[in-house]
Coordinates of C-alpha atoms (C1' of nucleotides) in Angstrom, one line a residue:
Chain S
M294 CA 19.9 5.4 -10.5
R295 CA 21.0 7.8 -7.9
L296 CA 24.5 7.2 -6.8
S297 CA 23.6 8.4 -3.3
Q298 CA 21.2 5.4 -3.0
L299 CA 23.4 2.8 -4.8
F300 CA 24.5 -0.1 -2.7
F301 CA 28.2 0.3 -3.2
A302 CA 31.3 1.9 -1.9
S303 CA 34.4 3.0 -3.9
L304 CA 37.7 2.4 -2.2
R305 CA 40.5 4.9 -2.4
D306 CA 43.1 2.3 -1.6
D307 CA 43.7 -0.9 -3.4
P308 CA 42.6 -3.9 -1.3
S309 CA 45.8 -5.8 -0.4
E310 CA 44.7 -9.2 -1.6
A311 CA 44.1 -8.1 -5.2
E312 CA 46.8 -8.7 -7.8
M313 CA 45.1 -8.7 -11.1
P314 CA 43.8 -5.4 -12.5
S315 CA 40.3 -6.8 -12.9
H316 CA 40.2 -8.0 -9.3
R317 CA 41.5 -4.7 -8.0
L318 CA 39.2 -2.5 -10.0
L319 CA 36.1 -4.6 -9.4
L320 CA 36.7 -4.4 -5.6
R321 CA 37.7 -0.8 -5.6
A322 CA 34.7 0.3 -7.7
G323 CA 32.2 -1.6 -5.6
Y324 CA 31.2 -4.2 -8.1
L325 CA 32.2 -7.1 -5.9
R326 CA 32.8 -8.3 -2.4
Q327 CA 34.5 -11.5 -1.2
L328 CA 32.8 -13.7 1.2
G329 CA 35.3 -16.6 1.4
S330 CA 38.0 -18.2 -0.6
G331 CA 36.7 -18.3 -4.2
I332 CA 33.2 -17.2 -3.1
Y333 CA 32.0 -13.7 -4.0
S334 CA 28.9 -11.5 -3.8
L335 CA 28.1 -9.5 -6.8
L336 CA 27.0 -6.0 -5.7
P337 CA 24.4 -4.2 -7.8
L338 CA 26.9 -2.9 -10.4
G339 CA 28.5 -6.3 -10.8
K340 CA 25.2 -8.0 -11.0
R341 CA 24.1 -5.7 -13.8
V342 CA 27.3 -6.4 -15.8
S343 CA 26.8 -10.1 -15.3
D344 CA 23.2 -9.8 -16.4
R345 CA 24.3 -8.1 -19.5
V346 CA 26.8 -10.8 -20.3
E347 CA 24.1 -13.3 -19.6
Q348 CA 21.8 -11.6 -22.0
V349 CA 24.3 -11.5 -24.8
I350 CA 24.9 -15.2 -24.4
R351 CA 21.2 -15.9 -24.2
E352 CA 20.6 -14.1 -27.5
E353 CA 23.3 -15.9 -29.3
I354 CA 22.4 -19.4 -28.0
N355 CA 18.7 -18.7 -28.7
A356 CA 19.8 -17.8 -32.2
I357 CA 21.2 -21.3 -32.8
G358 CA 18.0 -22.8 -31.5
G359 CA 18.8 -23.2 -27.8
Q360 CA 15.9 -23.6 -25.4
E361 CA 16.4 -22.2 -22.0
L362 CA 15.5 -24.2 -19.0
E363 CA 16.8 -24.5 -15.4
M364 CA 18.3 -27.5 -13.6
P365 CA 19.0 -27.9 -9.9
V366 CA 22.2 -27.1 -8.1
V367 CA 21.7 -30.0 -5.6
H368 CA 21.6 -33.5 -7.1
P369 CA 21.0 -36.9 -5.6
A370 CA 24.4 -38.5 -5.5
E371 CA 22.8 -41.5 -7.2
I372 CA 22.9 -40.0 -10.6
W373 CA 26.6 -39.2 -10.3
K374 CA 27.2 -42.7 -9.3
E375 CA 25.2 -43.9 -12.3
S376 CA 27.4 -41.9 -14.7
G377 CA 30.5 -43.1 -12.8
R378 CA 31.8 -39.6 -12.1
Y379 CA 31.0 -39.9 -8.4
F380 CA 34.0 -42.2 -8.2
K381 CA 36.3 -40.6 -10.8
I382 CA 36.1 -37.1 -9.4
G383 CA 38.0 -36.3 -6.3
P384 CA 37.2 -33.9 -3.5
E385 CA 36.4 -31.2 -6.1
L386 CA 32.9 -32.7 -6.0
V387 CA 31.2 -31.6 -2.8
R388 CA 29.2 -34.4 -1.2
F389 CA 26.8 -34.2 1.7
K390 CA 23.8 -35.8 3.3
D391 CA 20.3 -34.5 3.9
R392 CA 18.3 -35.2 7.1
G393 CA 17.3 -38.6 5.8
E394 CA 21.0 -39.6 5.4
R395 CA 20.5 -39.5 1.6
D396 CA 23.7 -38.7 -0.3
L397 CA 23.6 -35.5 -2.2
V398 CA 26.2 -33.5 -4.3
L399 CA 26.6 -29.9 -5.4
A400 CA 26.4 -29.8 -9.2
M401 CA 29.7 -29.1 -10.9
T402 CA 28.0 -29.4 -14.3
H403 CA 24.8 -30.9 -15.6
E404 CA 25.4 -33.7 -18.1
E405 CA 23.7 -36.3 -15.8
V406 CA 20.5 -34.3 -15.4
V407 CA 20.3 -33.6 -19.1
A408 CA 20.8 -37.3 -19.9
L409 CA 18.0 -38.1 -17.5
L410 CA 15.7 -35.6 -18.9
L411 CA 16.4 -36.9 -22.4
R412 CA 15.6 -40.4 -21.2
D413 CA 12.2 -39.3 -20.0
L414 CA 11.3 -36.9 -22.7
V415 CA 12.8 -38.0 -26.0
Q416 CA 11.4 -41.1 -27.6
S417 CA 11.6 -40.6 -31.3
Y418 CA 14.2 -39.3 -33.8
R419 CA 11.6 -36.8 -34.8
Q420 CA 12.3 -34.9 -31.6
L421 CA 15.9 -34.3 -32.4
P422 CA 18.2 -32.5 -32.8
M423 CA 17.8 -30.2 -29.9
I424 CA 19.8 -27.8 -27.8
V425 CA 19.0 -27.0 -24.2
Y426 CA 20.8 -24.6 -21.9
H427 CA 20.6 -22.8 -18.6
F428 CA 22.5 -20.3 -16.5
Q429 CA 23.1 -21.9 -13.2
T430 CA 25.4 -21.9 -10.2
K431 CA 28.1 -24.5 -10.1
F432 CA 30.2 -25.4 -7.1
R433 CA 33.7 -26.9 -7.5
D434 CA 35.8 -27.2 -4.5
E435 CA 39.0 -26.1 -6.3
P436 CA 42.2 -26.8 -4.4
R437 CA 43.1 -23.1 -4.9
S438 CA 41.0 -20.2 -6.1
R439 CA 42.8 -17.1 -7.4
G440 CA 42.6 -13.9 -9.3
G441 CA 39.3 -12.6 -8.0
L442 CA 36.6 -13.9 -10.4
I443 CA 39.1 -15.7 -12.6
R444 CA 39.2 -18.9 -10.6
V445 CA 36.5 -19.3 -8.1
R446 CA 34.7 -22.2 -6.4
E447 CA 31.1 -21.0 -6.8
F448 CA 30.2 -19.4 -10.1
V449 CA 27.3 -19.1 -12.6
M450 CA 27.8 -20.7 -15.9
K451 CA 25.9 -20.9 -19.1
D452 CA 26.0 -24.5 -20.0
S453 CA 24.3 -25.8 -23.1
Y454 CA 23.9 -29.4 -24.2
S455 CA 23.3 -30.5 -27.8
C456 CA 21.4 -33.7 -28.4
D457 CA 21.7 -35.3 -31.8
L458 CA 20.9 -38.4 -33.7
D459 CA 24.5 -39.2 -34.7
D460 CA 28.0 -38.0 -35.0
A461 CA 27.2 -36.0 -38.1
G462 CA 24.5 -34.2 -36.2
L463 CA 26.9 -33.5 -33.3
D464 CA 29.3 -32.0 -35.8
V465 CA 26.6 -29.6 -36.9
S466 CA 25.7 -28.6 -33.3
Y467 CA 29.4 -28.3 -32.4
R468 CA 30.0 -25.9 -35.3
K469 CA 26.9 -23.9 -34.4
H470 CA 28.2 -23.4 -30.9
Y471 CA 31.6 -22.6 -32.3
A472 CA 30.1 -19.9 -34.4
A473 CA 27.9 -18.6 -31.6
Y474 CA 30.9 -18.4 -29.3
V475 CA 32.8 -16.3 -31.8
K476 CA 29.9 -13.9 -31.9
I477 CA 29.4 -13.8 -28.1
F478 CA 33.1 -13.0 -27.4
E479 CA 33.1 -10.4 -30.1
R480 CA 30.0 -8.7 -28.6
L481 CA 31.6 -8.9 -25.1
G482 CA 34.7 -7.1 -26.4
L483 CA 36.9 -10.1 -25.9
E484 CA 39.5 -11.2 -28.4
A485 CA 39.1 -14.9 -27.8
I486 CA 41.0 -17.5 -29.8
A487 CA 39.9 -21.1 -30.1
V488 CA 42.5 -23.7 -29.2
R489 CA 42.1 -27.5 -29.3
S490 CA 42.1 -28.9 -25.8
D491 CA 42.1 -32.1 -23.8
V492 CA 38.7 -33.7 -23.2
G493 CA 39.6 -34.5 -19.6
I494 CA 37.1 -36.2 -17.4
M495 CA 34.3 -35.1 -19.7
G496 CA 35.3 -37.9 -22.0
G497 CA 34.3 -37.5 -25.6
T498 CA 36.2 -37.1 -28.8
A499 CA 37.0 -33.4 -29.4
A500 CA 37.1 -30.1 -27.6
H501 CA 38.0 -26.5 -28.1
E502 CA 38.7 -23.9 -25.5
F503 CA 38.2 -20.2 -26.2
M504 CA 41.0 -18.3 -24.7
V505 CA 41.9 -14.7 -24.1
L506 CA 45.6 -13.9 -23.8
N507 CA 46.5 -12.7 -20.4
E508 CA 49.7 -12.8 -18.4
F509 CA 47.9 -14.1 -15.4
G510 CA 46.4 -16.9 -17.4
E511 CA 46.6 -20.5 -16.1
D512 CA 46.8 -22.2 -19.4
T513 CA 49.7 -22.3 -21.8
L514 CA 48.8 -22.0 -25.4
V515 CA 50.9 -23.2 -28.3
L516 CA 50.4 -20.9 -31.3
C517 CA 51.8 -20.6 -34.8
D518 CA 52.1 -17.1 -36.1
N519 CA 50.8 -18.2 -39.5
G520 CA 47.5 -18.9 -37.7
D521 CA 47.5 -22.6 -38.8
F522 CA 48.0 -24.0 -35.3
A523 CA 46.5 -23.2 -31.9
D524 CA 46.5 -25.9 -29.2
N525 CA 46.4 -26.0 -25.5
Q526 CA 49.9 -27.1 -24.4
Q527 CA 48.2 -30.0 -22.6
I528 CA 47.7 -31.7 -26.0
A529 CA 49.9 -29.7 -28.5
E530 CA 51.9 -32.1 -30.6
V531 CA 54.6 -30.2 -32.4
G532 CA 57.6 -31.4 -34.3
K533 CA 60.8 -32.5 -32.7
R534 CA 64.0 -32.0 -34.6
D535 CA 65.8 -35.1 -35.4
P536 CA 68.9 -35.8 -33.3
E537 CA 72.3 -36.2 -35.0
P538 CA 72.9 -39.7 -36.1
E539 CA 75.6 -41.5 -34.0
E540 CA 77.1 -45.0 -33.6
L541 CA 75.8 -46.9 -30.6
L542 CA 78.5 -46.9 -28.0
P543 CA 78.7 -49.4 -25.1
M544 CA 77.3 -48.4 -21.7
E545 CA 79.7 -46.9 -19.2
D546 CA 79.2 -46.0 -15.5
V547 CA 80.2 -42.5 -14.6
E548 CA 80.5 -41.0 -11.2
T549 CA 78.4 -37.9 -10.8
P550 CA 78.3 -36.6 -7.2
E551 CA 75.5 -34.3 -6.3
A552 CA 74.1 -34.3 -9.8
T553 CA 70.5 -34.9 -8.9
T554 CA 69.0 -32.5 -11.5
I555 CA 69.4 -32.5 -15.3
E556 CA 70.8 -29.0 -14.9
A557 CA 73.6 -30.1 -12.5
L558 CA 74.2 -33.3 -14.5
A559 CA 74.7 -31.5 -17.8
N560 CA 77.0 -28.9 -16.1
F561 CA 79.0 -31.5 -14.3
L562 CA 79.6 -33.6 -17.5
G563 CA 79.9 -30.6 -19.8
I564 CA 77.2 -31.9 -22.1
P565 CA 74.0 -30.4 -23.5
K566 CA 70.8 -31.3 -21.7
A567 CA 69.7 -32.9 -25.0
K568 CA 72.3 -35.7 -24.3
T569 CA 70.6 -36.7 -21.1
A570 CA 67.5 -38.7 -20.3
K571 CA 65.2 -37.5 -17.6
A572 CA 63.1 -39.8 -15.5
A573 CA 59.9 -38.8 -13.7
F574 CA 58.0 -41.1 -11.4
F575 CA 54.2 -41.3 -10.9
V576 CA 51.5 -43.5 -9.5
T577 CA 48.2 -43.7 -11.4
G578 CA 44.8 -43.5 -9.8
D579 CA 44.4 -47.2 -10.6
G580 CA 47.6 -48.0 -8.7
R581 CA 50.2 -48.5 -11.4
F582 CA 53.7 -47.2 -10.9
V583 CA 54.9 -45.3 -13.9
V584 CA 58.4 -44.2 -14.9
A585 CA 58.3 -41.6 -17.7
I586 CA 61.4 -41.0 -19.7
V587 CA 61.9 -37.8 -21.7
R588 CA 65.0 -36.1 -23.0
G589 CA 66.7 -33.8 -20.6
D590 CA 65.8 -30.7 -22.7
Y591 CA 62.1 -31.5 -22.5
D592 CA 59.4 -31.5 -19.7
V593 CA 57.0 -34.3 -19.1
N594 CA 53.4 -33.5 -20.2
E595 CA 51.2 -35.2 -17.7
T596 CA 48.0 -34.9 -19.8
K597 CA 49.7 -36.7 -22.6
L598 CA 51.1 -39.2 -20.2
V599 CA 47.7 -39.9 -18.7
N600 CA 46.3 -40.4 -22.2
A601 CA 49.2 -42.6 -23.3
I602 CA 48.6 -45.1 -20.6
K603 CA 44.9 -44.5 -20.1
A604 CA 45.4 -43.8 -16.5
T605 CA 42.0 -43.6 -14.8
G606 CA 42.0 -41.3 -11.7
G607 CA 45.0 -39.3 -13.0
L608 CA 48.5 -39.2 -11.7
R609 CA 50.3 -38.3 -8.6
P610 CA 54.0 -37.9 -8.0
A611 CA 55.5 -41.1 -6.6
T612 CA 57.1 -41.0 -3.1
V613 CA 60.8 -41.7 -2.6
E614 CA 59.8 -45.0 -0.8
E615 CA 57.8 -46.1 -3.8
I616 CA 60.6 -45.4 -6.2
T617 CA 63.2 -47.2 -4.1
A618 CA 60.9 -50.2 -3.7
R619 CA 61.1 -50.7 -7.5
G620 CA 64.8 -50.7 -7.7
M621 CA 65.3 -47.1 -8.6
Q622 CA 66.9 -44.0 -7.1
A623 CA 65.3 -40.6 -7.1
G624 CA 67.8 -38.1 -8.5
Y625 CA 69.7 -40.8 -10.3
G626 CA 66.7 -42.6 -11.8
S627 CA 66.2 -44.5 -15.0
P628 CA 64.5 -47.7 -16.1
L629 CA 67.8 -49.6 -15.8
G630 CA 67.1 -52.4 -13.4
A631 CA 63.5 -51.2 -12.7
R632 CA 60.9 -53.7 -11.7
D633 CA 57.1 -53.5 -11.3
A634 CA 57.0 -50.3 -13.3
V635 CA 55.3 -49.2 -16.5
V636 CA 58.1 -47.7 -18.6
V637 CA 56.8 -44.9 -20.8
V638 CA 59.3 -43.5 -23.2
D639 CA 59.0 -40.4 -25.3
E640 CA 59.5 -41.2 -28.9
L641 CA 62.3 -38.7 -29.2
V642 CA 64.3 -40.6 -26.6
A643 CA 64.0 -43.7 -28.7
R644 CA 65.4 -41.8 -31.6
S645 CA 68.3 -40.2 -29.7
R646 CA 71.5 -42.0 -29.3
N647 CA 73.9 -42.5 -26.4
L648 CA 72.1 -40.5 -23.7
V649 CA 73.3 -40.2 -20.1
A650 CA 70.7 -41.9 -17.8
G651 CA 70.6 -42.5 -14.1
A652 CA 72.4 -45.5 -12.7
N653 CA 69.8 -46.0 -9.9
R654 CA 72.5 -45.6 -7.2
V655 CA 73.5 -42.4 -5.5
G656 CA 76.2 -40.4 -7.2
W657 CA 76.3 -42.4 -10.4
H658 CA 74.9 -42.2 -14.0
V659 CA 75.4 -44.3 -17.0
K660 CA 76.7 -43.0 -20.3
N661 CA 75.5 -44.2 -23.8
V662 CA 72.2 -45.6 -22.8
N663 CA 70.1 -46.5 -25.8
V664 CA 66.5 -47.7 -26.4
P665 CA 65.6 -50.4 -27.0
R666 CA 69.0 -51.9 -26.6
D667 CA 69.4 -51.2 -22.9
Y668 CA 65.8 -51.2 -21.6
T669 CA 62.4 -52.0 -23.1
P670 CA 59.6 -49.4 -23.2
D671 CA 56.1 -50.6 -22.3
V672 CA 54.7 -47.6 -24.0
M673 CA 56.2 -45.3 -26.6
A674 CA 54.5 -42.0 -27.2
D675 CA 54.8 -38.3 -27.4
I676 CA 54.8 -37.3 -23.7
T677 CA 56.6 -34.0 -23.7
N678 CA 55.4 -30.3 -23.5
A679 CA 55.7 -28.3 -26.7
R680 CA 58.5 -25.7 -26.3
K681 CA 58.8 -22.2 -27.7
G682 CA 60.4 -22.4 -31.1
D683 CA 59.5 -26.0 -31.8
P684 CA 58.3 -26.5 -35.4
C685 CA 54.6 -26.1 -36.2
P686 CA 53.3 -29.4 -37.4
N687 CA 51.5 -27.7 -40.2
C688 CA 54.0 -25.3 -41.7
G689 CA 57.2 -25.9 -39.8
S690 CA 57.7 -22.3 -38.6
P691 CA 58.6 -21.9 -34.9
V692 CA 55.6 -21.9 -32.5
K693 CA 55.3 -19.5 -29.6
L694 CA 53.9 -20.0 -26.1
R695 CA 51.3 -17.7 -24.6
K696 CA 49.4 -17.6 -21.3
G697 CA 45.7 -17.6 -21.6
I698 CA 42.4 -17.6 -19.6
E699 CA 39.7 -20.0 -20.7
V700 CA 36.5 -18.0 -21.3
G701 CA 34.5 -20.7 -22.8
N702 CA 34.7 -24.3 -24.0
I703 CA 32.9 -26.7 -26.3
F704 CA 33.1 -30.5 -26.0
K705 CA 32.0 -33.3 -28.2
L706 CA 30.7 -35.6 -25.5
G707 CA 29.4 -38.5 -27.6
T708 CA 27.3 -41.2 -26.0
D709 CA 29.0 -41.9 -22.7
F710 CA 26.2 -40.3 -20.6
T711 CA 23.3 -41.3 -22.7
V712 CA 24.5 -44.9 -22.7
A713 CA 25.0 -44.8 -19.0
F714 CA 21.4 -43.5 -18.5
G715 CA 19.7 -45.4 -21.3
S716 CA 18.8 -42.2 -23.1
T717 CA 17.8 -43.5 -26.4
Y718 CA 15.5 -42.7 -29.3
L719 CA 13.7 -44.9 -31.7
G720 CA 15.2 -44.3 -35.1
E721 CA 13.7 -44.3 -38.6
D722 CA 15.2 -47.8 -38.8
G723 CA 13.0 -48.9 -35.9
Q724 CA 16.1 -49.4 -33.7
R725 CA 17.0 -47.8 -30.4
H726 CA 20.1 -45.6 -30.6
P727 CA 21.8 -43.6 -27.9
I728 CA 21.5 -39.8 -28.2
V729 CA 24.7 -38.1 -29.1
M730 CA 25.6 -35.2 -26.8
G731 CA 27.8 -32.2 -26.8
S732 CA 28.5 -29.9 -23.8
Y733 CA 29.3 -26.2 -24.0
G734 CA 30.2 -23.8 -21.1
I735 CA 30.8 -20.2 -20.5
G736 CA 31.4 -18.8 -17.0
L737 CA 29.8 -15.5 -16.4
G738 CA 32.0 -14.1 -13.7
R739 CA 35.2 -15.1 -15.4
N740 CA 34.0 -13.3 -18.5
V741 CA 33.2 -10.2 -16.5
A742 CA 36.7 -10.2 -15.1
C743 CA 38.2 -10.8 -18.5
I744 CA 36.3 -7.9 -20.0
V745 CA 37.8 -5.7 -17.3
E746 CA 41.2 -7.1 -18.0
A747 CA 40.8 -6.1 -21.6
H748 CA 39.0 -2.8 -21.0
H749 CA 40.6 -0.6 -18.3
D750 CA 43.2 2.1 -18.0
E751 CA 45.1 3.6 -15.0
K752 CA 42.0 5.5 -13.9
G753 CA 39.6 2.6 -13.9
M754 CA 37.3 0.5 -15.9
V755 CA 36.2 1.3 -19.4
W756 CA 33.1 -0.7 -20.2
P757 CA 32.1 -1.5 -23.8
E758 CA 28.6 -0.2 -24.3
E759 CA 27.2 -3.8 -24.8
V760 CA 28.0 -4.8 -21.2
A761 CA 28.1 -1.5 -19.3
P762 CA 26.0 -1.6 -16.2
Y763 CA 24.6 1.9 -17.0
A764 CA 24.5 3.7 -20.3
A765 CA 26.1 6.8 -18.8
H766 CA 27.4 8.4 -15.7
L767 CA 25.9 11.8 -15.0
V768 CA 27.9 14.2 -12.8
A769 CA 26.2 17.3 -11.5
I770 CA 28.5 20.0 -10.2
G771 CA 27.7 23.3 -8.6
G772 CA 24.1 22.5 -8.0
A773 CA 24.2 24.5 -4.8
R774 CA 25.2 27.6 -6.6
E775 CA 23.0 27.4 -9.6
T776 CA 19.6 25.7 -9.3
R777 CA 19.5 25.2 -13.1
V778 CA 22.2 22.6 -12.8
T779 CA 20.1 20.4 -10.5
E780 CA 17.0 21.0 -12.7
V781 CA 18.8 19.8 -15.8
A782 CA 20.4 16.8 -14.0
E783 CA 17.1 15.8 -12.5
R784 CA 15.5 16.1 -15.9
L785 CA 18.1 13.9 -17.6
H786 CA 17.8 11.3 -14.8
E787 CA 14.0 11.3 -15.3
V788 CA 14.3 10.8 -19.0
A789 CA 16.6 7.8 -18.3
Q790 CA 13.9 6.3 -16.1
G791 CA 11.5 6.2 -19.0
A792 CA 14.1 4.9 -21.5
G793 CA 14.3 1.4 -20.2
Y794 CA 16.3 -0.7 -17.8
W795 CA 19.5 -0.7 -19.8
R796 CA 19.2 2.9 -20.9
D797 CA 19.1 4.0 -17.3
I798 CA 22.0 6.2 -16.2
L799 CA 24.0 6.6 -13.0
Y800 CA 23.3 10.0 -11.5
D801 CA 25.9 11.2 -9.1
D802 CA 23.7 13.4 -6.9
R803 CA 26.0 13.1 -3.9
D804 CA 27.2 16.2 -2.0
E805 CA 30.8 15.5 -3.0
S806 CA 33.5 17.7 -4.4
P807 CA 34.0 17.6 -8.2
G808 CA 37.3 15.7 -7.8
V809 CA 35.6 12.9 -6.0
K810 CA 32.8 12.7 -8.6
F811 CA 35.1 12.7 -11.6
T812 CA 37.4 10.2 -10.1
D813 CA 34.5 7.8 -9.3
A814 CA 33.0 8.3 -12.7
E815 CA 36.3 7.2 -14.3
L816 CA 36.7 4.3 -11.9
L817 CA 33.2 3.0 -12.4
G818 CA 33.8 3.1 -16.1
M819 CA 30.5 3.9 -17.8
P820 CA 31.0 4.5 -21.5
W821 CA 29.7 8.1 -21.4
I822 CA 30.3 10.7 -18.7
L823 CA 27.8 13.5 -18.7
T824 CA 28.7 16.6 -16.8
V825 CA 26.2 19.3 -15.9
S826 CA 27.6 22.4 -14.3
P827 CA 27.3 26.2 -14.4
R828 CA 30.2 26.1 -16.8
S829 CA 28.7 23.5 -19.2
L830 CA 25.4 25.3 -19.1
A831 CA 27.1 28.6 -20.0
A832 CA 28.8 26.7 -22.9
G833 CA 25.4 25.6 -24.2
G834 CA 24.4 22.4 -22.4
V835 CA 25.9 19.2 -21.1
E836 CA 29.5 18.1 -21.5
V837 CA 29.7 14.6 -23.0
T838 CA 32.9 12.7 -22.5
N839 CA 33.7 9.4 -24.1
R840 CA 35.3 7.3 -21.3
A841 CA 37.3 5.3 -23.7
T842 CA 38.8 8.0 -26.0
G843 CA 38.6 11.0 -23.6
E844 CA 36.9 13.0 -26.4
R845 CA 34.6 15.6 -25.0
S846 CA 32.1 18.0 -26.5
T847 CA 29.3 20.2 -25.2
R848 CA 25.8 19.4 -26.5
P849 CA 22.4 20.9 -26.0
V850 CA 20.3 19.4 -23.3
G851 CA 17.7 18.1 -25.9
E852 CA 20.4 16.3 -27.8
V853 CA 21.7 14.6 -24.6
E854 CA 18.1 13.5 -23.8
A855 CA 18.0 11.8 -27.2
L856 CA 21.3 10.1 -26.5
I857 CA 19.9 8.7 -23.3
R858 CA 16.8 7.5 -24.9
G859 CA 19.0 5.7 -27.4
S860 CA 17.6 7.5 -30.4
Chain B
rC1173 C1' 48.7 -31.2 0.0
rG1174 C1' 54.0 -28.7 0.0
rG1175 C1' 56.5 -23.7 0.5
rG1176 C1' 56.1 -18.5 1.8
rG1177 C1' 53.2 -14.6 4.0
rU1178 C1' 49.2 -11.9 6.5
rG1179 C1' 45.2 -11.5 10.3
rU1180 C1' 44.7 -4.5 14.6
rG1181 C1' 37.4 -0.1 13.2
rG1182 C1' 34.5 -0.3 6.3
rC1183 C1' 39.6 0.2 3.4
rG1184 C1' 45.0 0.9 3.7
rU1185 C1' 48.5 0.6 7.6
rA1186 C1' 51.6 1.7 12.5
rG1187 C1' 52.3 -0.4 17.2
rC1188 C1' 54.9 -6.4 17.7
rU1189 C1' 63.0 -6.7 20.9
rG1190 C1' 56.9 -7.3 27.4
rG1191 C1' 54.5 -1.6 30.5
rC1192 C1' 50.3 4.9 29.6
rU1193 C1' 43.5 5.3 27.8
rA1194 C1' 45.6 0.6 21.0
rA1195 C1' 47.9 5.2 17.0
rC1196 C1' 47.6 7.3 11.8
rG1197 C1' 45.5 8.3 6.7
rC1198 C1' 41.0 7.5 4.0
rA1199 C1' 35.9 6.4 4.6
rC1200 C1' 31.5 7.5 8.3
rG1201 C1' 27.9 11.2 11.6
rU1202 C1' 26.7 16.5 13.0
rG1203 C1' 27.6 21.8 12.1
rC1204 C1' 29.7 25.9 9.4
rU1205 C1' 32.6 27.2 5.2
rU1206 C1' 33.8 25.2 0.2
rU1207 C1' 32.3 23.4 -5.1
rG1208 C1' 35.5 21.7 -12.7
rG1209 C1' 39.8 17.1 -10.5
rG1210 C1' 40.2 12.7 -4.3
rA1211 C1' 38.3 20.5 0.1
rG1212 C1' 38.9 23.2 5.2
rC1213 C1' 37.8 23.8 10.4
rA1214 C1' 35.3 21.9 14.8
rC1215 C1' 33.0 18.2 17.4
rG1216 C1' 31.8 12.9 17.3
rA1217 C1' 30.9 7.6 16.6
rG1218 C1' 33.2 3.2 15.5
rA1219 C1' 38.2 -2.2 17.5
rU1220 C1' 36.0 -8.8 22.1
rC1221 C1' 43.8 -6.5 18.4
rG1222 C1' 41.3 -13.9 13.9
rU1223 C1' 40.0 -17.9 17.9
rC1224 C1' 41.2 -20.9 22.1
rG1225 C1' 44.8 -21.9 25.6
rG1226 C1' 49.5 -21.0 28.1
rU1227 C1' 53.6 -17.9 30.4
rU1228 C1' 53.4 -13.3 33.4
rC1229 C1' 51.8 -8.8 38.6
rG1230 C1' 50.6 -7.2 33.5
rA1231 C1' 49.9 -9.8 26.6
rA1232 C1' 47.9 -6.7 20.2
rU1233 C1' 53.1 -7.7 21.6
rC1234 C1' 56.1 -13.9 24.1
rC1235 C1' 54.8 -19.5 23.5
rG1236 C1' 51.4 -23.4 21.6
rA1237 C1' 47.3 -25.2 18.9
rC1238 C1' 43.6 -24.1 15.7
rC1239 C1' 40.9 -21.1 12.0
rA1240 C1' 40.7 -17.7 8.0
rC1241 C1' 42.7 -15.2 3.8
rC1242 C1' 46.6 -14.1 0.1
rC1243 C1' 50.9 -15.5 -3.0
rC1244 C1' 54.1 -19.6 -5.5
rG1245 C1' 53.7 -24.8 -6.7
rA1246 C1' 50.8 -29.3 -7.0
rC1247 C1' 45.8 -29.5 -8.8
rC1248 C1' 42.1 -27.4 -12.2
rA1249 C1' 34.8 -30.7 -16.3

RNA sequence: CGGGGUGUGGCGUAGCUGGCUAACGCACGUGCUUUGGGAGCACGAGAUCGUCGGUUCGAAUCCGACCACCCCGACCA
């Protein structure tokens, strides 16, 4: 490919909107252009990388027996109503009407369609197990996109679906995907770690997310150095050290002006945060008012809270009016005197003695509050975030927290969708059974961005050979002075044309100064930079530079031709 | 949705306390020179100053509304 003809432009300056290295570099090197918030065009270079990532995934999913198909982006809303997700999912699901006033949605994922296809096509246990997958555009109207390709609204995802006879079969399919994902991320040059994760609105029984560590990551991972624990913080249950035993003391009001935060309260009273009880107020999607109590040295984990009270439709923070209406006072809140509220208490609070809790009047707290003596929990559960240094539940050593980006996930869906759609098979026993499904996603663009995050330096991108858009970047210098330079460069380019799509090379045939060409070559990041110049020819051929290591050597033209051919 | 910020040519910016023909660097076109690390000279093209409205003799500049985008948070199968 001649650079003079390539649809791209490299930017000398960083675009002001880009913060993450991957975003900055992909824009600067002309791989990407933004069209709107969370909506991007892939330019030819970006498209080629994405295609290569796609091909790696295709090969590995094929290797576990996946069959590629393609399902639509626009769905009749009806099927999302049938599965119930039309009502569970908020504005993230884009809804619209066609000319006939029929309700349509933009697909966020494809469980419904798969379940429908299964209903139509699978009759007998003899047809299972089966894995189907496709690469298809998803649209999710995220409240906030960010980080270039890291969090977008429109993106292409590989989603595969396993279809099994029973839970044992699902386990096998799940493990196959797990193993395939390990291979995929290895081939992509990503150090992904699998963490257990929440099943969210997918339902189901188990899930892992594959994460790459990154300071811009949106998820917090709880990891044990011994390698025996890796959970998303959303679900991580770690140990909590037992509080000191104490005698129960009688409750006592204490005046605490301006102490509306745990920080201020602990400072004012001169006590550790661990001696306080923190109250957080929520309203569930199904309309219940929830007061969550955790110890002052912990934070409420909303995922755990949702799961503890089976809150459909999630949680939102309660308004001050809603809190007051139930006999409580924001900033000085506790379940003391609360009414019409679901009281959810963290199990550690129940084990802790004589905590300072809100008095539900401005400027006052109550000392020596004890559960269940002074108020009655409706639900008792672990509802706190794991903290750095908390003991690993498996080996007791302190856990650490890290930020991560989710590059793939695997879910055990179960039978929710197949039951909803009546997707059953006739078993060996002559009975109808629902097909057991699993769902497995990998976002292409996000992976492209993560590869750049992992493979770049101050000069630009450094593509691993497996995903590089071109095998090499050919820089011709001094062609105007010495016609032999152009002859050799043209020859190498021609060889590349015959060597196959992915063995093609980028040929910088532009009339630019050497500095510009080298800088662009380093920015664009092909794994090999080939330099032809009067100097290299005098030294015996073509200078071959390894972009990653910077090693360079001069090789005879014939040898470089062989390199381009891949032999 | 809350908080903060930004919209001036393809990119990065200046101008913004009201007054010349909207300026600068890069990129772009033509010509000459140059050619191993973001070249030089000359000429040139390119901007409804986000949109709409208001104030004013006069608005990129002041006021209002709206829109878009970015950052933090909420949210995130």
